[in-house]
PDB file of C-alpha atoms in Angstrom:
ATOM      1  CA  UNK F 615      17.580  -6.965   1.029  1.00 95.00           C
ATOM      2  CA  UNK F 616      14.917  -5.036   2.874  1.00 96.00           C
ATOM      3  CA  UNK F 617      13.066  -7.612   4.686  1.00 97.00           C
ATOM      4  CA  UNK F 618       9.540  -7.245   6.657  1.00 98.00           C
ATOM      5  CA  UNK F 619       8.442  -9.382   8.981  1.00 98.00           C
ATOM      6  CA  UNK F 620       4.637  -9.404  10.362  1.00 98.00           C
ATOM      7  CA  UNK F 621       3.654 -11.284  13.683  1.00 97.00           C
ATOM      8  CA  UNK F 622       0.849 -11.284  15.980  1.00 97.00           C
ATOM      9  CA  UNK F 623      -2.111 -11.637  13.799  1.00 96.00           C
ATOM     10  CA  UNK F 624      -4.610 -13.943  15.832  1.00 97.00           C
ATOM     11  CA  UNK F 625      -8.971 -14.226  16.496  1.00 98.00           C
ATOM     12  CA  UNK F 626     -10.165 -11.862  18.578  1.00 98.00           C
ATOM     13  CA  UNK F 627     -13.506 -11.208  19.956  1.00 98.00           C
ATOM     14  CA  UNK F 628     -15.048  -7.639  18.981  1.00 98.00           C
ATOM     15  CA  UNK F 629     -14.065  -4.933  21.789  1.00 97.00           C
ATOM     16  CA  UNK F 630     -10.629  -6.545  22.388  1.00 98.00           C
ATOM     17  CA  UNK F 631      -7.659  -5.387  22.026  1.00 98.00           C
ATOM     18  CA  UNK F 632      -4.175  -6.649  19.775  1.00 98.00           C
ATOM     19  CA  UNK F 633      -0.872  -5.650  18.994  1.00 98.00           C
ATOM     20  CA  UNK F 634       0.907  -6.808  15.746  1.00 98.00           C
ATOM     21  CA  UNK F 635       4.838  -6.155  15.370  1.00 98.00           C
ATOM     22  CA  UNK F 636       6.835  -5.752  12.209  1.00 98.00           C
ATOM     23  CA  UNK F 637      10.431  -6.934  12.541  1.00 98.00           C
ATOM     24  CA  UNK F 638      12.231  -4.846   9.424  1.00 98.00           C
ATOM     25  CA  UNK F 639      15.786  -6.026   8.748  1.00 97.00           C
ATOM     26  CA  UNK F 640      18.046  -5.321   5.300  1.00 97.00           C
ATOM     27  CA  UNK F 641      17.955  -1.237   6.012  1.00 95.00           C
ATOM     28  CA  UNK F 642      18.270   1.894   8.289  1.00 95.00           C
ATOM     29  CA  UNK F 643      15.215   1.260  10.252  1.00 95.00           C
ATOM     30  CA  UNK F 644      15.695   4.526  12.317  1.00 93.00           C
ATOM     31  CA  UNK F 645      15.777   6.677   8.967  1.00 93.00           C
ATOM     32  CA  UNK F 646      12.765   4.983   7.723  1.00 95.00           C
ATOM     33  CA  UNK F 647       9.250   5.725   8.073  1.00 96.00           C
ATOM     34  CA  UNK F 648       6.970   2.781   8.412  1.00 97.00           C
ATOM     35  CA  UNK F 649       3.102   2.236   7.416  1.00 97.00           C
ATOM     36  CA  UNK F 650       0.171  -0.229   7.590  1.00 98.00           C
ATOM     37  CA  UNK F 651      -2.081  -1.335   5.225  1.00 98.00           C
ATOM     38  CA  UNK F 652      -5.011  -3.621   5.635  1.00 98.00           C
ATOM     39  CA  UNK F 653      -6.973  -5.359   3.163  1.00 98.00           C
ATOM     40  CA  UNK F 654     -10.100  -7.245   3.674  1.00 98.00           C
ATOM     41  CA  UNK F 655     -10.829 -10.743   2.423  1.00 97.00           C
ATOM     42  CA  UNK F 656     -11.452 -10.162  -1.305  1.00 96.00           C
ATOM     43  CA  UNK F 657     -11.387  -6.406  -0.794  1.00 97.00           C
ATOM     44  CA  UNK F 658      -8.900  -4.144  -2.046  1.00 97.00           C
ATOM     45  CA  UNK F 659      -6.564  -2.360  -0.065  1.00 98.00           C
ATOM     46  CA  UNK F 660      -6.661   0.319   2.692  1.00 97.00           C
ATOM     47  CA  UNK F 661      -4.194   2.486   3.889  1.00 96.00           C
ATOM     48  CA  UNK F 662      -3.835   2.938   7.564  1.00 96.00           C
ATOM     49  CA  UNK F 663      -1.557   5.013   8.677  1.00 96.00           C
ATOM     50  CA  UNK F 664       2.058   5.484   9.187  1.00 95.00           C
ATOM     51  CA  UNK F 665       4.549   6.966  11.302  1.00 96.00           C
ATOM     52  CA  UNK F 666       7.596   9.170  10.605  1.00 95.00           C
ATOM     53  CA  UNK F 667      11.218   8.427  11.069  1.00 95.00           C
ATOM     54  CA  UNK F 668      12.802   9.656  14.918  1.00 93.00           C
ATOM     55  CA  UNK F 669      14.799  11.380  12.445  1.00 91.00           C
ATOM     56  CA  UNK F 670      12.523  13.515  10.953  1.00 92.00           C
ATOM     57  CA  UNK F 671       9.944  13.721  14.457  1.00 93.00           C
ATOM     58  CA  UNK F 672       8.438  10.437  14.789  1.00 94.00           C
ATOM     59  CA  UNK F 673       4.875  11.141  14.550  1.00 95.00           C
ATOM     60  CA  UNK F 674       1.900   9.342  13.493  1.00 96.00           C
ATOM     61  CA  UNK F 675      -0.835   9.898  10.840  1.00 95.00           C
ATOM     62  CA  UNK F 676      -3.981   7.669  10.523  1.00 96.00           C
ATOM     63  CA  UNK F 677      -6.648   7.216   8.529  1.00 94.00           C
ATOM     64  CA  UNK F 678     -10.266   8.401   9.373  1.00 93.00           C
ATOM     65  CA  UNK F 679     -11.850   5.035   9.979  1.00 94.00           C
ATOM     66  CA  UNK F 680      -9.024   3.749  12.403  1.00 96.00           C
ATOM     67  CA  UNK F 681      -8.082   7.204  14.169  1.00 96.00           C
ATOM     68  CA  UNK F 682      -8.723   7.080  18.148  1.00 96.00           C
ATOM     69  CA  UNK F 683      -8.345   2.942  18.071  1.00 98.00           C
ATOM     70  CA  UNK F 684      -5.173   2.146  16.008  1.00 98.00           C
ATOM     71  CA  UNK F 685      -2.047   3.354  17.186  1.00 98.00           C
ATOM     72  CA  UNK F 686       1.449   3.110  15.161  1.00 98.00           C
ATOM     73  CA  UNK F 687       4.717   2.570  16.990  1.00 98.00           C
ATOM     74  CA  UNK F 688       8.281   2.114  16.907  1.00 98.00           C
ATOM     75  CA  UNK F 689      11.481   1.121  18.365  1.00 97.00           C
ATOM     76  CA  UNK F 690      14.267   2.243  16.552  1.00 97.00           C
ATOM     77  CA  UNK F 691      16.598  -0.316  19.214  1.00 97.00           C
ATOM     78  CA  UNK F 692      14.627  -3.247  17.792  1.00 97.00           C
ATOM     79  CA  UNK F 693      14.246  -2.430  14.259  1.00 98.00           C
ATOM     80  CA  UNK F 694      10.402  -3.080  15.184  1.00 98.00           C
ATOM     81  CA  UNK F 695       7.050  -0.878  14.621  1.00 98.00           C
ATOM     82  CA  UNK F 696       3.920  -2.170  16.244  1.00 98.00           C
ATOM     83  CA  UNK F 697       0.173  -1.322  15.525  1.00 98.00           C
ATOM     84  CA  UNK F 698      -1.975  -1.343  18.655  1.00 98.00           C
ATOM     85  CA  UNK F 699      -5.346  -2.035  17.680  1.00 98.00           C
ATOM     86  CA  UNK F 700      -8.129  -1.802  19.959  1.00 98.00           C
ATOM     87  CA  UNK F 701     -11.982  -1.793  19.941  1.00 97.00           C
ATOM     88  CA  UNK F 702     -12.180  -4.249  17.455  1.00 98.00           C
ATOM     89  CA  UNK F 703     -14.789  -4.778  14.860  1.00 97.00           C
ATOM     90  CA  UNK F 704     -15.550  -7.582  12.864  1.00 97.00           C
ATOM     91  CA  UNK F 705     -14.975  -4.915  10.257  1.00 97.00           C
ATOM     92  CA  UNK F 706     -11.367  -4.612  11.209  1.00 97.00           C
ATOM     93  CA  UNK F 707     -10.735  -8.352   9.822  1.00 98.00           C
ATOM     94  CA  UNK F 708      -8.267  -8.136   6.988  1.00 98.00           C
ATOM     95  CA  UNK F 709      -4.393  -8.915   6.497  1.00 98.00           C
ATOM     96  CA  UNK F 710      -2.091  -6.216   7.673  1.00 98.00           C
ATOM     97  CA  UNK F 711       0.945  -5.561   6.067  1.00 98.00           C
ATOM     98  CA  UNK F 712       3.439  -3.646   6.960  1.00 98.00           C
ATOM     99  CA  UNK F 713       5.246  -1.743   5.064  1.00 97.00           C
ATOM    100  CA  UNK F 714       8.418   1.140   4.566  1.00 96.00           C
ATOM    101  CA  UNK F 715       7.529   4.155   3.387  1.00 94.00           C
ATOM    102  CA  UNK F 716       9.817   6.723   0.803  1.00 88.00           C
ATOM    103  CA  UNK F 717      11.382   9.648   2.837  1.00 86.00           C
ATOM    104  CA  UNK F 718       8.240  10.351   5.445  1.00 87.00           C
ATOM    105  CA  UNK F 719       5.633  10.573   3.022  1.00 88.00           C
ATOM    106  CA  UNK F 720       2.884   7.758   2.966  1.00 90.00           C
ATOM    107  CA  UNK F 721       4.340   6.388  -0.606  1.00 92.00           C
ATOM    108  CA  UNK F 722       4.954   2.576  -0.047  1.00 94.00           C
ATOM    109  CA  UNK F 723       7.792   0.974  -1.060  1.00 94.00           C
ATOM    110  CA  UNK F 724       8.715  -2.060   0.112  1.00 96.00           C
ATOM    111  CA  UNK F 725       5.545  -4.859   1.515  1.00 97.00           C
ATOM    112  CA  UNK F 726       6.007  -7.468   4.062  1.00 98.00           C
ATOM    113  CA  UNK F 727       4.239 -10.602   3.899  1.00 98.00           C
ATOM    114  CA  UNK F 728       1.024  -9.601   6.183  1.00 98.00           C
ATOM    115  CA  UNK F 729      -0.378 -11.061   9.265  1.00 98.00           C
ATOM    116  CA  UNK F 730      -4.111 -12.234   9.451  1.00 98.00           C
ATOM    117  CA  UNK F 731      -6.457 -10.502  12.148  1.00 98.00           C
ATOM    118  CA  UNK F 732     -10.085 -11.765  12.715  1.00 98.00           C
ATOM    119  CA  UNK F 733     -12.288 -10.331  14.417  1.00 98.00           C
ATOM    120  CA  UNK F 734     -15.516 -12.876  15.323  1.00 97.00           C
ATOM    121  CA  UNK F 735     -16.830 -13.944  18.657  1.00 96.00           C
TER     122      UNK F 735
ATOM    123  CA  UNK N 430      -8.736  13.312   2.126  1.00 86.00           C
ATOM    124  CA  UNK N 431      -8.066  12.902  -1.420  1.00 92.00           C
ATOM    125  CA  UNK N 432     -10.265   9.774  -3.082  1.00 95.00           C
ATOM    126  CA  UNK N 433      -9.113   7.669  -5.934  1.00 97.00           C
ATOM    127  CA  UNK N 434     -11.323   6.127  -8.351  1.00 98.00           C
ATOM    128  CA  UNK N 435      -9.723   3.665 -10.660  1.00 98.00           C
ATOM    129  CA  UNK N 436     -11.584   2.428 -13.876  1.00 96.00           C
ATOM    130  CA  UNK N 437     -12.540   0.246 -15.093  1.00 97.00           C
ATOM    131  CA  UNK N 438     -12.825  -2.300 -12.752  1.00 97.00           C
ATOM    132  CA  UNK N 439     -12.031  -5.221 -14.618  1.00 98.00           C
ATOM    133  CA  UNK N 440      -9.940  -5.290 -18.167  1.00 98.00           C
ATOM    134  CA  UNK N 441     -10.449  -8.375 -20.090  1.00 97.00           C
ATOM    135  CA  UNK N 442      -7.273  -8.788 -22.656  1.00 97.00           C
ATOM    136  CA  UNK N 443      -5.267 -11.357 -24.408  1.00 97.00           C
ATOM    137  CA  UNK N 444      -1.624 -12.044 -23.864  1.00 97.00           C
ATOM    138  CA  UNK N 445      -0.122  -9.373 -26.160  1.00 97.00           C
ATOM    139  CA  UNK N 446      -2.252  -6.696 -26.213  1.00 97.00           C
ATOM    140  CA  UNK N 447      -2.102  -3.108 -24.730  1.00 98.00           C
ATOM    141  CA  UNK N 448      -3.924  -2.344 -21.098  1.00 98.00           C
ATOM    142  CA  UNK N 449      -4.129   1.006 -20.287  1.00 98.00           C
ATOM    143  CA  UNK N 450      -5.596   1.412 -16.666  1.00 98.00           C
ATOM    144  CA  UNK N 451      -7.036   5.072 -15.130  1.00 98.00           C
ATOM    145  CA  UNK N 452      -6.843   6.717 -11.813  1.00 98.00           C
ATOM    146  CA  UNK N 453      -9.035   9.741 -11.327  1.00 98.00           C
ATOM    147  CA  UNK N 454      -8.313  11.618  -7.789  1.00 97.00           C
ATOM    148  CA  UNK N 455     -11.387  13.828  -6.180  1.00 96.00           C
ATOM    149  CA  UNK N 456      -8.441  16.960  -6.270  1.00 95.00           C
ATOM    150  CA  UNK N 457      -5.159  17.538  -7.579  1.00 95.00           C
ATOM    151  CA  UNK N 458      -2.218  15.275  -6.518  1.00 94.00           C
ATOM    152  CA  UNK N 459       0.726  17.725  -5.872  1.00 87.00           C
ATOM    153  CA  UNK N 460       4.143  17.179  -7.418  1.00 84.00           C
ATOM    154  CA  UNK N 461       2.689  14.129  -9.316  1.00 87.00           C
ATOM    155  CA  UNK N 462       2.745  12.302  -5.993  1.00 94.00           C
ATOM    156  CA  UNK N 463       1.448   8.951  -7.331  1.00 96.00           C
ATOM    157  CA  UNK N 464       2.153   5.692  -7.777  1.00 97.00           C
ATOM    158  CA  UNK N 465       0.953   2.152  -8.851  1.00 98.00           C
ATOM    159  CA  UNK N 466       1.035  -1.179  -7.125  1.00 98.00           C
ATOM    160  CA  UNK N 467       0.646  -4.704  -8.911  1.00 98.00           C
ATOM    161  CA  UNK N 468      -1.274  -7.888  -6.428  1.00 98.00           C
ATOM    162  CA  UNK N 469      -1.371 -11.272  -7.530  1.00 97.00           C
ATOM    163  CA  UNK N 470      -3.012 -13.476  -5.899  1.00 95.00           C
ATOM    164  CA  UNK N 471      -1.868 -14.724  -2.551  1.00 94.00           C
ATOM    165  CA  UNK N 472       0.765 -12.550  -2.710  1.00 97.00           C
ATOM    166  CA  UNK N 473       1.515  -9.333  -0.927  1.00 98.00           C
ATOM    167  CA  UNK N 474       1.414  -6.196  -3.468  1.00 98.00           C
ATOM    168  CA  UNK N 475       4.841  -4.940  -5.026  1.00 98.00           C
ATOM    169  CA  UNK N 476       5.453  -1.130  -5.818  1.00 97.00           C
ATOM    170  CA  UNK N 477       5.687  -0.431  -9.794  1.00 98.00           C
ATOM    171  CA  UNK N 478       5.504   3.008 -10.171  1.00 98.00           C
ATOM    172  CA  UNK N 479       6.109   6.396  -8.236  1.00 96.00           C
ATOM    173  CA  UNK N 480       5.833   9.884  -9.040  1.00 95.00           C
ATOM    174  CA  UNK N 481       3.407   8.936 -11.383  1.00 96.00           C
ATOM    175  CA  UNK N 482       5.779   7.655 -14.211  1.00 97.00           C
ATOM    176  CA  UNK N 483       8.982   6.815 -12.864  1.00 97.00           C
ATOM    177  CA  UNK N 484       9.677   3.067 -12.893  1.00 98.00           C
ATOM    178  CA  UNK N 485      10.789   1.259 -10.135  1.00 97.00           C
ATOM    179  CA  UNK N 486      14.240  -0.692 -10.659  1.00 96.00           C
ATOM    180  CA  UNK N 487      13.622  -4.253 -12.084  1.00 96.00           C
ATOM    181  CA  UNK N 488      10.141  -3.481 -13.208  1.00 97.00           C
ATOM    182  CA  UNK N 489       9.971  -3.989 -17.742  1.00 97.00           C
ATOM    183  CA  UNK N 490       9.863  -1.007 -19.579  1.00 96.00           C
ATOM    184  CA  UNK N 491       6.389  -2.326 -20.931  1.00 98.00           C
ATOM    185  CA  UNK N 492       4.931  -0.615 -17.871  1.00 98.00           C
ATOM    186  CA  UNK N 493       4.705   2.934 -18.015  1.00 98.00           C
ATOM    187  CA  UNK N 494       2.725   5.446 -15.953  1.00 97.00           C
ATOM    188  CA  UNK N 495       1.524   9.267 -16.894  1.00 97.00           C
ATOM    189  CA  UNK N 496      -0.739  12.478 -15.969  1.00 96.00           C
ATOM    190  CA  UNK N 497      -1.032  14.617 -14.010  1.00 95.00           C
ATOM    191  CA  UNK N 498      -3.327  17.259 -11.547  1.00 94.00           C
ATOM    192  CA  UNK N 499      -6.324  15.061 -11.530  1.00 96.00           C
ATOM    193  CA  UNK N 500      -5.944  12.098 -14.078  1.00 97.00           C
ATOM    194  CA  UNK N 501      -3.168   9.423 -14.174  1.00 97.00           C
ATOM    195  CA  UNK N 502      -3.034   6.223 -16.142  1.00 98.00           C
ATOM    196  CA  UNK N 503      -0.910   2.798 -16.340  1.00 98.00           C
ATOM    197  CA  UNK N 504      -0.403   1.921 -19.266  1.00 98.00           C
ATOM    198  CA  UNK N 505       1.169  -2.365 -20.281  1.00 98.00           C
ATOM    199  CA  UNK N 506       2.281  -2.930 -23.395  1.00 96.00           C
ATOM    200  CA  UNK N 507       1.997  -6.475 -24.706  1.00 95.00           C
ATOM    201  CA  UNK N 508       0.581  -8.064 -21.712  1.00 97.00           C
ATOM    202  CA  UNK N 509       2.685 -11.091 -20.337  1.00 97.00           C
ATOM    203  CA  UNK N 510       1.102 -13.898 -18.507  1.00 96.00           C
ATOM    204  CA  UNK N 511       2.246 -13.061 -15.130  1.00 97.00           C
ATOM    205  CA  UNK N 512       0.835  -8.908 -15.789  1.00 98.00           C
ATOM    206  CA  UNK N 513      -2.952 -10.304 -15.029  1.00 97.00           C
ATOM    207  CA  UNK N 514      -3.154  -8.957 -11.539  1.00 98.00           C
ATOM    208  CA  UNK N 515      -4.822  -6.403  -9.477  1.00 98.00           C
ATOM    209  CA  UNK N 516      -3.547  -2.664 -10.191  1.00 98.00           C
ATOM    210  CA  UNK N 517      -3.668  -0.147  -7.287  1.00 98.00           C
ATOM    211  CA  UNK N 518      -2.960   3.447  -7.637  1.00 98.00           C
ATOM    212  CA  UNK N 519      -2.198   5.023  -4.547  1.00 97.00           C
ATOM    213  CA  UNK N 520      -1.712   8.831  -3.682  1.00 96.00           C
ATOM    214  CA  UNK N 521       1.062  10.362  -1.148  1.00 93.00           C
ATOM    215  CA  UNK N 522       0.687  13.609  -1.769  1.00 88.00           C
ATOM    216  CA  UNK N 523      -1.257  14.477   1.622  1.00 81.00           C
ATOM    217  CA  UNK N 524      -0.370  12.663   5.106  1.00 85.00           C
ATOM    218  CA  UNK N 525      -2.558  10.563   4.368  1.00 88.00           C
ATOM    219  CA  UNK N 526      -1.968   7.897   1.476  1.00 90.00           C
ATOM    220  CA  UNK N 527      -5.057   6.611   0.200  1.00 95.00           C
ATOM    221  CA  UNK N 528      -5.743   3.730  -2.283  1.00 97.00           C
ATOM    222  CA  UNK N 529      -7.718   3.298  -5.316  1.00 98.00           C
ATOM    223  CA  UNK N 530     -10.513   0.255  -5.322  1.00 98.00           C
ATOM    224  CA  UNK N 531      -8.459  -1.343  -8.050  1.00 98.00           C
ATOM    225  CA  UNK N 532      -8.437  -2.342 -11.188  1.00 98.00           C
ATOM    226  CA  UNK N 533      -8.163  -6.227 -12.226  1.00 98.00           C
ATOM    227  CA  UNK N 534      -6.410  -7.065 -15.123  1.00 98.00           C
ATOM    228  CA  UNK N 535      -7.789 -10.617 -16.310  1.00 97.00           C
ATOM    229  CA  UNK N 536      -7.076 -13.339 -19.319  1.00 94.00           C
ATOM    230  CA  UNK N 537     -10.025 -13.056 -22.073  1.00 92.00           C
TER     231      UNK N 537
END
């Protein structure tokens, strides 16, 4: 059973930094690619980004309004991708999930539960 | 980046009856490279559909997805009680896999 695991979601003031993790369990972790989505409180969602499998090249793709702050992760001997996130906004409060991704494209397959980040001083 | 607009934004149905939910993208989706996501609330979203119509194991055959190019649609036949959710179309055709704004399927 594929299994995602968030942790690290916290307050922050704005212009700080914070890394979430994503313990993934149930699957080959090193074949996978991995992605994060965020979704605001009552908002829909919003992709992130995501980064390839080692397998494939293990590079990173992000969205527009994240690119330059966010940075996607992994360590294929933990079974564990991170997002670094910093320069925060208050705009950057929102669950983040973490998800696996279908063959290194940005299709999302599997969700974990999400971690809360708030951004407030 | 290729933008998703999903209408309309809220579907007010009975239990029973057909909901047939659109996704228009700003340029064509290659290789049919989309798929739908059901939300309920206080839950994480689950994957439903992919490659614009094929179902995802364990999801009823009551959910199907079409189109094509440009236009895509979900359609639920005889809505269940635990269908009225949030429906997000998402496209992966690109590196970058953008979301629709949703579409909220709600008891009338």
């Amino acid at each position: 059973e594929v299994q995602l695991v968030e942790s690290g979601g916290a307050l922050v003031q704005p212009g700080r930094s914070l890394r979430l993790s994503c313990t993934a369990s149930g699957f080959l972790f090193g074949d996978s690619a991995m992605s994060w989505v965020r979704q605001a409180p009552g908002k829909g969602l919003e992709w992130i980004g995501f980064i390839r499998s080692t397998a494939y090249d293990g590079t990173a793709e992000y969205a527009a309004s994240v690119k330059g702050r966010f940075i996607i992760s992994r360590d294929d001997s933990k079974n564990i991708a991170y997002l670094q996130m910093s320069s925060l906004k208050a705009e950057d409060t929102a669950v983040y999930y973490c998800t696996r991704t279908w063959f290194d494209t940005p299709l999302v397959d599997y969700w974990g539960q999400g971690t809360l980040v708030t951004v407030s001083s | 980046e290729i933008v998703l607009t999903q209408s309309p934004g809220t579907l007010s149905l009975s239990p029973g009856e057909r909901a047939t939910l659109s996704c228009r993208a700003s340029q064509s989706v290659s290789y049919k490279y989309l798929a739908w996501h059901q939300q309920k609330p206080g839950q994480p979203p689950r994957l439903l559909i992919y490659g614009a119509s094929s179902r995802v194991t364990g999801i009823p055959d009551r959910f199907s997805g079409s189109g094509s190019g440009t236009d895509f649609s979900l359609t639920i036949n005889r809505l269940e009680p635990e269908d009225f959710a949030v429906y997000y179309c998402q496209q992966y055709d690109n590196s970058l896999g953008t979301f629709g704004q949703g579409t909220k399927v709600e008891i009338k």
